[in-house]
CSV table of C-alpha atoms in Angstrom, one decimal:
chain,number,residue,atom,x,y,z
A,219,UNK,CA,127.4,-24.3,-65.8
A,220,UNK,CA,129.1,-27.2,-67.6
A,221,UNK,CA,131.7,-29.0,-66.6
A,222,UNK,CA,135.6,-27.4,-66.9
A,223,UNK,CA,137.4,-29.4,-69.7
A,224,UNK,CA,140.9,-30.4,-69.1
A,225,UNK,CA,142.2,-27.6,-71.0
A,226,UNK,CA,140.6,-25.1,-68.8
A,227,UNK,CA,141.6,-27.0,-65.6
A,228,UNK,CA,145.2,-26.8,-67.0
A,229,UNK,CA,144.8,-23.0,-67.4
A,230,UNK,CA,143.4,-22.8,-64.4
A,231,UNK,CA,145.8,-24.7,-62.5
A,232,UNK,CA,149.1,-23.2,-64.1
A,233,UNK,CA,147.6,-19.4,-63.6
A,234,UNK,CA,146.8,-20.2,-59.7
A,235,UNK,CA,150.6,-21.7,-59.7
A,236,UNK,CA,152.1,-18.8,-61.4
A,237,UNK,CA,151.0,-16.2,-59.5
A,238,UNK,CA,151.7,-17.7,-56.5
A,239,UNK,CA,155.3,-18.4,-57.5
A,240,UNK,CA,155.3,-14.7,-58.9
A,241,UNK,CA,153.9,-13.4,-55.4
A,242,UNK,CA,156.3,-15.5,-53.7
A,243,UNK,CA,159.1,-14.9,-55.9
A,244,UNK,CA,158.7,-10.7,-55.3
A,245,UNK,CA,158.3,-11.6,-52.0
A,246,UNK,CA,161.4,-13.3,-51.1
A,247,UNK,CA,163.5,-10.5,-53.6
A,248,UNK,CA,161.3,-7.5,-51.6
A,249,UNK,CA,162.3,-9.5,-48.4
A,250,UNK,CA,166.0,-9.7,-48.7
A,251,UNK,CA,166.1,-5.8,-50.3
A,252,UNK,CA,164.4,-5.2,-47.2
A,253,UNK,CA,167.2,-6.5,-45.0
A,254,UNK,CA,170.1,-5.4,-47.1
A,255,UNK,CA,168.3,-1.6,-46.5
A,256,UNK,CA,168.2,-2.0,-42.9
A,257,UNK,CA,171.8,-3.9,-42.4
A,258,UNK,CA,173.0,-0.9,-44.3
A,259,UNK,CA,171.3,1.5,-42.8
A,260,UNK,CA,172.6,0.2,-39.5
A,261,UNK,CA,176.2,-0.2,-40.5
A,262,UNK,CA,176.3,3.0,-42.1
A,263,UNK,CA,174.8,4.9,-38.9
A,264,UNK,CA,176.9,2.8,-36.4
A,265,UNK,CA,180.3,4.1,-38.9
A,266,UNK,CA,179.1,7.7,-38.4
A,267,UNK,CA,178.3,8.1,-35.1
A,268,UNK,CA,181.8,5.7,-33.9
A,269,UNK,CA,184.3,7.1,-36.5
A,270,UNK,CA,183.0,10.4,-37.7
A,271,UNK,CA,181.5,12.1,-34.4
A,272,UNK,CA,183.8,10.5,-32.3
A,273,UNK,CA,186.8,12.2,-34.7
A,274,UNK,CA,185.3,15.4,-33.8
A,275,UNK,CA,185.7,15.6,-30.4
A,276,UNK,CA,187.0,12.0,-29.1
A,277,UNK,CA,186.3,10.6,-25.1
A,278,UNK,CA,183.9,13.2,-24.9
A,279,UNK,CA,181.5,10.4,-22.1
A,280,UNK,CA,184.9,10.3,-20.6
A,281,UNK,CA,183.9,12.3,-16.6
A,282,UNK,CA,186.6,15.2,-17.6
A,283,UNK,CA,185.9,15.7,-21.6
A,284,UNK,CA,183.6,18.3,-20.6
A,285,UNK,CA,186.5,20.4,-18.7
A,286,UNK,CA,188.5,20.1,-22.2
A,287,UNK,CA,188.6,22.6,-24.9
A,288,UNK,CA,186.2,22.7,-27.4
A,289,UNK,CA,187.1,23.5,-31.3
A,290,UNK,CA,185.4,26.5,-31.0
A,291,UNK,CA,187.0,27.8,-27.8
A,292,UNK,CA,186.1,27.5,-24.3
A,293,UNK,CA,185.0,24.0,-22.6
A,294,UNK,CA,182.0,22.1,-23.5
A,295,UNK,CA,178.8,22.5,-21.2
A,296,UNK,CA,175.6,20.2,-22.1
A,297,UNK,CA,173.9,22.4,-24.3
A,298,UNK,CA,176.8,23.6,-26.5
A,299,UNK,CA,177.7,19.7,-26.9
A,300,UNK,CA,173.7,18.9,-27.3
A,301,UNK,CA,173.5,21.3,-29.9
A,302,UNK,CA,176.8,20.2,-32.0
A,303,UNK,CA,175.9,16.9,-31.4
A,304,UNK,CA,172.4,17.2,-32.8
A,305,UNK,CA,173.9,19.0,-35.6
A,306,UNK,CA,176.0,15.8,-36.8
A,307,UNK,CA,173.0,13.5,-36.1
A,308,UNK,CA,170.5,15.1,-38.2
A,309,UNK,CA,172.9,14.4,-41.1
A,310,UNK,CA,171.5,10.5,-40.6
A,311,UNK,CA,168.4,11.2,-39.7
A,312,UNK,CA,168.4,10.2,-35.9
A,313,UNK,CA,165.2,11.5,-33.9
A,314,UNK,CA,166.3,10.2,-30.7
A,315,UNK,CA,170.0,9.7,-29.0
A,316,UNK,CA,171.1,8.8,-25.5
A,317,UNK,CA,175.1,8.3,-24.6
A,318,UNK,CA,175.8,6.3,-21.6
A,319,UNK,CA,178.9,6.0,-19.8
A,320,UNK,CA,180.1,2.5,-18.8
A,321,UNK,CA,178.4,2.7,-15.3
A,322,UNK,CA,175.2,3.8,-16.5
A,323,UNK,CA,175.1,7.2,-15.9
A,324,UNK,CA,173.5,9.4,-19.0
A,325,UNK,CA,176.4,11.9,-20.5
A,326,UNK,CA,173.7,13.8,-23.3
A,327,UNK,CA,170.4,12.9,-24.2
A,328,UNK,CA,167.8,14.7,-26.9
A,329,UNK,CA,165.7,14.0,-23.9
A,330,UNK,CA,167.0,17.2,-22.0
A,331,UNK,CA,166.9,16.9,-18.5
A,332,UNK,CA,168.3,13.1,-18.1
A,333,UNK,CA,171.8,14.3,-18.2
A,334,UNK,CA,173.4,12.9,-15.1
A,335,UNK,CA,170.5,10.6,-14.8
A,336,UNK,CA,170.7,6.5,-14.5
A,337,UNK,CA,170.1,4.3,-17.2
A,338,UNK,CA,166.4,2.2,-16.5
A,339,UNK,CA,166.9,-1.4,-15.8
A,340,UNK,CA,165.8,-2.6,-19.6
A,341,UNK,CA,168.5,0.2,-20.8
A,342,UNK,CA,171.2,-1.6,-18.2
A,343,UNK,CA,169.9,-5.3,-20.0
A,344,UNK,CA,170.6,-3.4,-23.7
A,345,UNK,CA,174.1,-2.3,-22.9
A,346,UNK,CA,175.1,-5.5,-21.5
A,347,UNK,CA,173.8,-7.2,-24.9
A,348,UNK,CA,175.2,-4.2,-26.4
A,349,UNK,CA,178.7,-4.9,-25.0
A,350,UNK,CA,179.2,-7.8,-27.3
A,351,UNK,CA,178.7,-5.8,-29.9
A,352,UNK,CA,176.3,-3.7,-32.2
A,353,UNK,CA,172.7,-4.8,-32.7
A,354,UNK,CA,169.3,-3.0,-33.9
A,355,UNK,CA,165.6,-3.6,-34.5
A,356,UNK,CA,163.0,-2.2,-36.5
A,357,UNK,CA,159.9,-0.2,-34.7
A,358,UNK,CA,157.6,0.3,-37.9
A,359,UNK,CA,159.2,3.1,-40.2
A,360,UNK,CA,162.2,3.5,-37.3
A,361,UNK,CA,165.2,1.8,-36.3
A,362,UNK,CA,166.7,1.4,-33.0
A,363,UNK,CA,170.3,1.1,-32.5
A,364,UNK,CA,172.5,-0.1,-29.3
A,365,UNK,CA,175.9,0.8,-30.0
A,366,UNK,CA,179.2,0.5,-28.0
A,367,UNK,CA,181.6,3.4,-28.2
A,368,UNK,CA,184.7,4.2,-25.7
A,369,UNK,CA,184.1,5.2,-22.8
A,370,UNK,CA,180.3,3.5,-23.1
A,371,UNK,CA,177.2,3.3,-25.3
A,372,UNK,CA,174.9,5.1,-27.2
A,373,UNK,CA,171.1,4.5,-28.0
A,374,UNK,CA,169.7,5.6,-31.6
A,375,UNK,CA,166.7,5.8,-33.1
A,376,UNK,CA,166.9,6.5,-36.8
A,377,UNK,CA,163.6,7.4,-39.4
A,378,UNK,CA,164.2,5.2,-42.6
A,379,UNK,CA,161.2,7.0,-44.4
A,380,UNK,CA,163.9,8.4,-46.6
A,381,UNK,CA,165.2,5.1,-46.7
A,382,UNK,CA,161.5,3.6,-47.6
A,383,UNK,CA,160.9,6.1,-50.2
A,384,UNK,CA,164.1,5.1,-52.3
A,385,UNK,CA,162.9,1.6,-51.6
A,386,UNK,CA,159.5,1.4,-53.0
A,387,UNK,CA,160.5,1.9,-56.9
A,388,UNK,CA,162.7,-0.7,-56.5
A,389,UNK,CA,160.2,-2.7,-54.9
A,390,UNK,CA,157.8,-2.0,-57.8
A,391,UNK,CA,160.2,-3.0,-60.4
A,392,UNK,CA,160.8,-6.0,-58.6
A,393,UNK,CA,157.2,-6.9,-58.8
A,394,UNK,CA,157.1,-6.0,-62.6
A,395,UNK,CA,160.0,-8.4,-62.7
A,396,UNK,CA,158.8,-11.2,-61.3
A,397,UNK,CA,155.1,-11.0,-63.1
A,398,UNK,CA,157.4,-10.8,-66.6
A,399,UNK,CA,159.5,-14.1,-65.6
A,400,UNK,CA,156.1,-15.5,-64.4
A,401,UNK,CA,154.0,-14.5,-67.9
A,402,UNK,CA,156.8,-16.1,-69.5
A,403,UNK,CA,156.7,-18.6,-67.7
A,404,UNK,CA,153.5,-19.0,-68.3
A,405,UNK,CA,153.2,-19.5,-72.3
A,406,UNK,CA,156.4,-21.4,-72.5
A,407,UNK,CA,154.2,-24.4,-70.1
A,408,UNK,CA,151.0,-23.3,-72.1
A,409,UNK,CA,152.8,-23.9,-75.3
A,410,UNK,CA,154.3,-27.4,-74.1
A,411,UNK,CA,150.8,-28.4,-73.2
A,412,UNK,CA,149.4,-27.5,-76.1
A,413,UNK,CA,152.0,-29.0,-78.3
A,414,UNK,CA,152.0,-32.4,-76.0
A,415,UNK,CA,148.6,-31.9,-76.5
A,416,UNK,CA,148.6,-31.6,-80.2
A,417,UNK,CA,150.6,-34.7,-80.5
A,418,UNK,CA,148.6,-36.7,-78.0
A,419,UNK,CA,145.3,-36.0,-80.3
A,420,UNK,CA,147.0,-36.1,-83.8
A,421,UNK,CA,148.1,-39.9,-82.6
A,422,UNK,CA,144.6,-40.6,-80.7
A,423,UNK,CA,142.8,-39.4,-83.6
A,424,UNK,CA,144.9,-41.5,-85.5
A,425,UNK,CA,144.5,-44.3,-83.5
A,426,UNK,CA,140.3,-44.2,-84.2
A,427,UNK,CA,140.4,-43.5,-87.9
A,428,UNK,CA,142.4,-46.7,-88.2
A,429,UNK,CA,140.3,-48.8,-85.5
A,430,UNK,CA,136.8,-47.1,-87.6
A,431,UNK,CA,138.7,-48.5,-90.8
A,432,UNK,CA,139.8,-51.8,-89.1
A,433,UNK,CA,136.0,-52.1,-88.4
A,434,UNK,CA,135.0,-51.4,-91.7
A,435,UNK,CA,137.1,-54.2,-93.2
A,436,UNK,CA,136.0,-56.7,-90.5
A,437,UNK,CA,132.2,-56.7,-92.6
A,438,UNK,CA,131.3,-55.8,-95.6
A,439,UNK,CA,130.1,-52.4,-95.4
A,440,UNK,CA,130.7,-49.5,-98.1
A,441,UNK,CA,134.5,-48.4,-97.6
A,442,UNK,CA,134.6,-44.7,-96.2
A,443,UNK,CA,131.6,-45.1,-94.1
A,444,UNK,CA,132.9,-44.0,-91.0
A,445,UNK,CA,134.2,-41.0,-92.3
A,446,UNK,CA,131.9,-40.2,-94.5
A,447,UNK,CA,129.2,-40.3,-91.5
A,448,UNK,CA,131.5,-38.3,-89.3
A,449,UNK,CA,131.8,-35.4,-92.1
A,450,UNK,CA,128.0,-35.2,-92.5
A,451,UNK,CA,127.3,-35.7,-88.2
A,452,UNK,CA,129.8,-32.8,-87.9
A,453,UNK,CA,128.2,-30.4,-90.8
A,454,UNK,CA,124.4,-31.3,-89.0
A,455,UNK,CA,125.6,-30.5,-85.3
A,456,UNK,CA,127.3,-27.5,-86.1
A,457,UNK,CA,123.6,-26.5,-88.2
A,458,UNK,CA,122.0,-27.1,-84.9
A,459,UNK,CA,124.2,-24.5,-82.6
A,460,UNK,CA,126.2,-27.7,-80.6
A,461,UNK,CA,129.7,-26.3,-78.7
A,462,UNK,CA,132.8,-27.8,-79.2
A,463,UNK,CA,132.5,-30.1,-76.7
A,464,UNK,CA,129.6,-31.9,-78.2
A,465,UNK,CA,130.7,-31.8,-81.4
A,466,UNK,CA,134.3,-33.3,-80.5
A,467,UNK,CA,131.8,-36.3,-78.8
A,468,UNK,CA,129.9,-36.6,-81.8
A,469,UNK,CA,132.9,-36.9,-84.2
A,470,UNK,CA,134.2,-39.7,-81.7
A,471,UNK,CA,131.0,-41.0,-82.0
A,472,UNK,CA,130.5,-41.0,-85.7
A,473,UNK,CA,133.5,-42.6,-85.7
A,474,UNK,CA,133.3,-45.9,-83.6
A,475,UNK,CA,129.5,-46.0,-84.1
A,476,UNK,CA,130.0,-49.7,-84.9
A,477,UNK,CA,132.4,-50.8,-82.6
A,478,UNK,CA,130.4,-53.4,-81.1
A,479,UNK,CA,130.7,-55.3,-84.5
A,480,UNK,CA,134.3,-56.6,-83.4
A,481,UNK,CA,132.4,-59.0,-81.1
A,482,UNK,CA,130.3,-60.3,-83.7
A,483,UNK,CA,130.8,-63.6,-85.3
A,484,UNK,CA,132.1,-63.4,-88.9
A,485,UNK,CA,129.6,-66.1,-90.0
A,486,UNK,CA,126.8,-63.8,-89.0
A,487,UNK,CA,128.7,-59.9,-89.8
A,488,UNK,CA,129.8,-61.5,-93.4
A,489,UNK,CA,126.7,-63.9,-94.3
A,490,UNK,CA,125.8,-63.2,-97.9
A,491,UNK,CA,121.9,-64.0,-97.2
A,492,UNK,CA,119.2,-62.7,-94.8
A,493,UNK,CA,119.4,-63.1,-91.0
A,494,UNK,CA,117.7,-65.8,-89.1
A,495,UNK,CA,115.8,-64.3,-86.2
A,496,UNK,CA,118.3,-65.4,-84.1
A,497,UNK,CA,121.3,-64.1,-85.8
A,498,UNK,CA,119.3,-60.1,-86.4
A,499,UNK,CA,118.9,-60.7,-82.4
A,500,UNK,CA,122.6,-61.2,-82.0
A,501,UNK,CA,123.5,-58.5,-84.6
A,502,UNK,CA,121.5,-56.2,-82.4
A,503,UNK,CA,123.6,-56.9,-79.4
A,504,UNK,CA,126.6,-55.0,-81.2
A,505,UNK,CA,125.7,-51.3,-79.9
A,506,UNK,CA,125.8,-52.5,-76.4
A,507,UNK,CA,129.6,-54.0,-77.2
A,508,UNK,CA,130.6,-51.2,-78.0
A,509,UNK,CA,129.4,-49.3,-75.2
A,510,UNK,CA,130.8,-51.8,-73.4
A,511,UNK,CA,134.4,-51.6,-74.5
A,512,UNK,CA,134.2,-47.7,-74.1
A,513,UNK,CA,132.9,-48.0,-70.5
A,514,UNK,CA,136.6,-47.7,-69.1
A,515,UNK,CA,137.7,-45.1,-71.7
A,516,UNK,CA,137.4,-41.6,-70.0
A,517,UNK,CA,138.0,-39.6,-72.8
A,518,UNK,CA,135.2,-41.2,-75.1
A,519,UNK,CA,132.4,-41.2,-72.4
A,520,UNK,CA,130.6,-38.5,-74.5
A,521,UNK,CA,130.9,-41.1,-77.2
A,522,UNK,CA,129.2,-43.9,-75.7
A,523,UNK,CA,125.6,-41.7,-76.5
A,524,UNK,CA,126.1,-42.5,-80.2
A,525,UNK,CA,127.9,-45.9,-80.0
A,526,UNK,CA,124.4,-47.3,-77.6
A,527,UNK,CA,122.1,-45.5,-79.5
A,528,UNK,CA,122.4,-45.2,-82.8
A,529,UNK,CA,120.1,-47.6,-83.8
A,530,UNK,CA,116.9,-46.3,-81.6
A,531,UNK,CA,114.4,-44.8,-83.2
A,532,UNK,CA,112.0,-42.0,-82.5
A,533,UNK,CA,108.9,-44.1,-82.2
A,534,UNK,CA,110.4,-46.2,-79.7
A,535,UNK,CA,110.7,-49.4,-82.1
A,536,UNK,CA,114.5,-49.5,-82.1
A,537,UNK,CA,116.9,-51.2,-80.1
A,538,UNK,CA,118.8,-52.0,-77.9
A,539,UNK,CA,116.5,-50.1,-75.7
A,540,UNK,CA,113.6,-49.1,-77.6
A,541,UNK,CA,113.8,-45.9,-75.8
A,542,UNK,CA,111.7,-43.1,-77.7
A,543,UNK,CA,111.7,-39.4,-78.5
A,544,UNK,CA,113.8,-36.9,-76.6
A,545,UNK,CA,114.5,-39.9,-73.9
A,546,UNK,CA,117.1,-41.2,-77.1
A,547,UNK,CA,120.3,-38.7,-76.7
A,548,UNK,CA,120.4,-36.2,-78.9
A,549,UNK,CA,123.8,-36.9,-80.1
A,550,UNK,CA,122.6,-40.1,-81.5
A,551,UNK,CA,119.5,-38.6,-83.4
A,552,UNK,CA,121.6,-36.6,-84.8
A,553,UNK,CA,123.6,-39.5,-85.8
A,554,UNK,CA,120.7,-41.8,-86.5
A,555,UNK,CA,119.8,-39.4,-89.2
A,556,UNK,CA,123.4,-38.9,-90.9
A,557,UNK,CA,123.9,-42.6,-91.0
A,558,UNK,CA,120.6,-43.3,-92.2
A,559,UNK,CA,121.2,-41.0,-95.2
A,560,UNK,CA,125.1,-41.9,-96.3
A,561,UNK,CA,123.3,-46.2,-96.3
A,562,UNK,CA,120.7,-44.5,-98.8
A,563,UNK,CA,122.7,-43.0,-101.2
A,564,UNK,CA,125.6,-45.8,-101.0
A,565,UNK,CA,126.1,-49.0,-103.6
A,566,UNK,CA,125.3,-51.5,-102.0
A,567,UNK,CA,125.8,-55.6,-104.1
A,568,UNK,CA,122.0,-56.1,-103.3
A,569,UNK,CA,120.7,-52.6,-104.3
A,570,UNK,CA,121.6,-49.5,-106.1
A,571,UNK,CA,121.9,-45.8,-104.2
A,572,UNK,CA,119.3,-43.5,-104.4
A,573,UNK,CA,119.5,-40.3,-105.4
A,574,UNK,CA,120.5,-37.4,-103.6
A,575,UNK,CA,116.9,-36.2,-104.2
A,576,UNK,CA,115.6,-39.9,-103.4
A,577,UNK,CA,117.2,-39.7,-100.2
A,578,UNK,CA,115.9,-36.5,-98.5
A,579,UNK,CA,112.7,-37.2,-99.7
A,580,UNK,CA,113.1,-40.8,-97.8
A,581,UNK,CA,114.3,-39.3,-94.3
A,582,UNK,CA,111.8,-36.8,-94.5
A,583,UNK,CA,108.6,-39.0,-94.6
A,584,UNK,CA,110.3,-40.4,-91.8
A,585,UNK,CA,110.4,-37.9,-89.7
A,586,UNK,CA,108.8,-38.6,-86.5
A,587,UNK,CA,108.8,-42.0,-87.0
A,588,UNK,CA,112.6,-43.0,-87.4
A,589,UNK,CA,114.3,-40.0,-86.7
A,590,UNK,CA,114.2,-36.5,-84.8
A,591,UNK,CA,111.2,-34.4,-87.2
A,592,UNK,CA,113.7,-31.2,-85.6
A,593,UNK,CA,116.7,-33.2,-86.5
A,594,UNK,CA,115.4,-33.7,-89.7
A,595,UNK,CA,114.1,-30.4,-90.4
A,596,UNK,CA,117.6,-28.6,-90.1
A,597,UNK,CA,119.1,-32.0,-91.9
A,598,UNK,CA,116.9,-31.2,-94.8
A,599,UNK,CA,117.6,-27.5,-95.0
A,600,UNK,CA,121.4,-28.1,-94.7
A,601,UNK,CA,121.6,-31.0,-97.1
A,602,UNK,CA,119.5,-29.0,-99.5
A,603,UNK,CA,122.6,-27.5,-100.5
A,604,UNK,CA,124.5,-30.8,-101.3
A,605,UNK,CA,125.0,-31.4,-105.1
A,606,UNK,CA,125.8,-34.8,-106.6
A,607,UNK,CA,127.9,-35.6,-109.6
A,608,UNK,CA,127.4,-39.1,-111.9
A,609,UNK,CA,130.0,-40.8,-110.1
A,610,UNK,CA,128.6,-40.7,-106.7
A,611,UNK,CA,131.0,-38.5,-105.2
A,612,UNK,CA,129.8,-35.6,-103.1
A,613,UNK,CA,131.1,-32.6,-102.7
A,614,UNK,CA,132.5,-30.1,-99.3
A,615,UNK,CA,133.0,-32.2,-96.2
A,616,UNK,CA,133.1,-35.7,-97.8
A,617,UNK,CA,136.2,-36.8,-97.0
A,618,UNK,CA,136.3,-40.3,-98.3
A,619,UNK,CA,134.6,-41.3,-101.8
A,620,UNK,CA,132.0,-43.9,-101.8
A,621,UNK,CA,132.4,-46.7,-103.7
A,622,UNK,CA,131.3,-50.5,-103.1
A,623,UNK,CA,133.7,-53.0,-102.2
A,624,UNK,CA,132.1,-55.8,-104.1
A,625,UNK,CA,131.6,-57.8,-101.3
A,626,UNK,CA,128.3,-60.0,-100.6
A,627,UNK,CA,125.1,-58.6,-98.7
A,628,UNK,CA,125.5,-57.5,-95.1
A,629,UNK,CA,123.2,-56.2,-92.6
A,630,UNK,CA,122.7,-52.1,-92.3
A,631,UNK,CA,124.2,-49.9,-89.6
């Protein structure tokens, strides 16, 4: 598996950050609907029970409500007042309710029989929290209520199912929410990256096609060559099936191929007549220059194939290495090739440019000597298609015509 390009990373890094905030985000809104339910479930229980039942028949833990009349005639007796009681509570859906009087002793309870009972010691610790005022807590789908009323307390136990059930479209639509405000989210950072982006290349390829051009004015090469080469590279390593990765390396390449010749002398680069031995030995030094200078460039470290080895050749007699066959990277046999071909069919002061015909039929007896014989078997059958017109221009990806600068001899590649 290759390695994740920063684009991916990005993706990657901004979808793991957006659905945690979104998960948090529905979290937090789920949370506080959550407690707003339950505070209002309490409050609205605690206002029933103190002001509505309490209206019906007030003082009723009082120890003589139950020898006073009753709305419905007669005095109360526990099961007439269990049963009206009940009736009111069902209305809020209380399962479980126990009053106490003051000292503890148990007026009405839905657990018949503790009528006239004692409170337990952890119900005695409740009503003395509960005499500072209300509080509740949550047992799963229930809630539990201590409540102070006159004359005492009351213990409920309420089911929020109900409650719940209302709850959980909410709940839903708050997840929808938050995974719409996180999408959007989303593509308005993916479309700032990809704009910064844009204008971060746009100026860094900028910046190369005017260092490749720079380059080509420092000797006296054919003006274009750079791009020219990168056209063709680009049409040959798309022939052979290479991603976009390695075909973004190989542009880069193409490119700065001859970066190593800013640290060649002018009064070799620009000499007029052959080499001496010495100065083809120092000439040869400029592919490792420019490797050099791209050593502490992350972002052209796929270059660096092209910019060593461009000038290797498949039988092991180039340089700066001499490396041979598939041991030379494939980036710069493709390259090699490309290169090889726009220095044939160029002007040059001391020559004139072969044909387009002259030129294929050149790189192919060299196949397997100079160059890749697979490299040059797909080079062939793409470039097959080229056409040529009197004046030398070319046709499809060319993107700079090639025309001599008039300047004297200078050394290939």
């Amino acid at each position: 598996m290759g390695a994740v390009g920063p684009y991916r990373r990005f993706l990657l890094g901004l979808t793991g950050v957006t659905l945690a905030g979104v998960l948090a985000l529905a979290g937090a809104l789920n949370l506080l609907l959550h407690r707003y339910l339950v505070d209002s479930t309490a409050r609205i229980t605690q206002e029933a029970v103190v002001l509505h039942l309490h209206q019906v028949f007030p003082d009723f833990l009082s120890p003589h409500a139950f020898h006073a009349p009753n709305p419905y005639g007669g005095t109360w007796d526990p099961d007439r007042l269990y049963a009206f009681v009940r009736l009111h509570l069902d209305l809020y859906h209380i399962q479980e309710a126990t009053f106490f009087r003051e000292d503890g002793t148990v007026v009405l309870a839905y657990e018949r029989g503790r009528e006239g009972g004692r409170a337990t010691p952890e119900e005695e610790r409740a009503m003395a929290r509960a005499q500072v005022g209300p509080w509740f807590r949550e047992e799963g789908v229930r809630l539990g209520m201590w409540l102070p009323v006159p004359g005492g307390f009351v213990h409920l136990v309420r089911d929020l199912s109900p409650e719940w059930a209302l709850l959980r479209p909410v709940q839903a639509g708050v997840l929808l929410l938050a995974l719409a405000l996180g999408l959007a989210l989303f593509l308005l950072l993916r479309g700032t990256y990809l704009r910064a982006e844009g204008a971060l290349a746009a100026s860094y390829e900028a910046l190369l096609v005017a260092l490749a051009r720079a380059l080509e004015a420092k000797d006296d090469e054919t003006e274009g060559h750079s791009e020219r080469v990168t056209a063709y590279a680009l049409r040959l390593g798309r022939a052979l099936g290479l991603r976009r990765e390695a075909l973004e390396d190989l542009r880069r390449g193409a490119l700065l191929h001859d970066l190593g010749k800013i640290g060649i002398p002018d009064a070799v680069l620009r000499k007029p007549g052959p080499l001496t031995e010495e100065e083809k030995a120092l000439m040869r030094t400029h592919p490792l220059i420019g490797d050099r200078i791209l050593e502490g460039l992350p972002a052209l470290q796929g270059a660096r194939g092209v910019v060593r080895h461009h000038h290797e050749r498949f039988d092991g007699q180039g340089y700066p290495e001499g490396l041979q066959g598939e041991k030379i990277p494939l980036l710069a046999r493709i390259f090699a090739v490309v290169d090889a071909y726009d220095a044939m069919t160029s002007d040059r002061p001391y020559r004139r440019a072969l044909s387009h015909g002259e030129a294929l039929a050149a790189i192919a007896r060299e196949a397997g000597k100079q160059f890749d014989p697979q490299v040059v078997r797909v080079f062939l059958r793409v470039f097959a298609e080229e056409r040529e017109v009197k004046d030398g221009r070319r046709t499809k990806e060319v993107l700079v015509p090639a025309r001599p600068r008039g300047r004297g001899d200078a050394p290939q590649g």
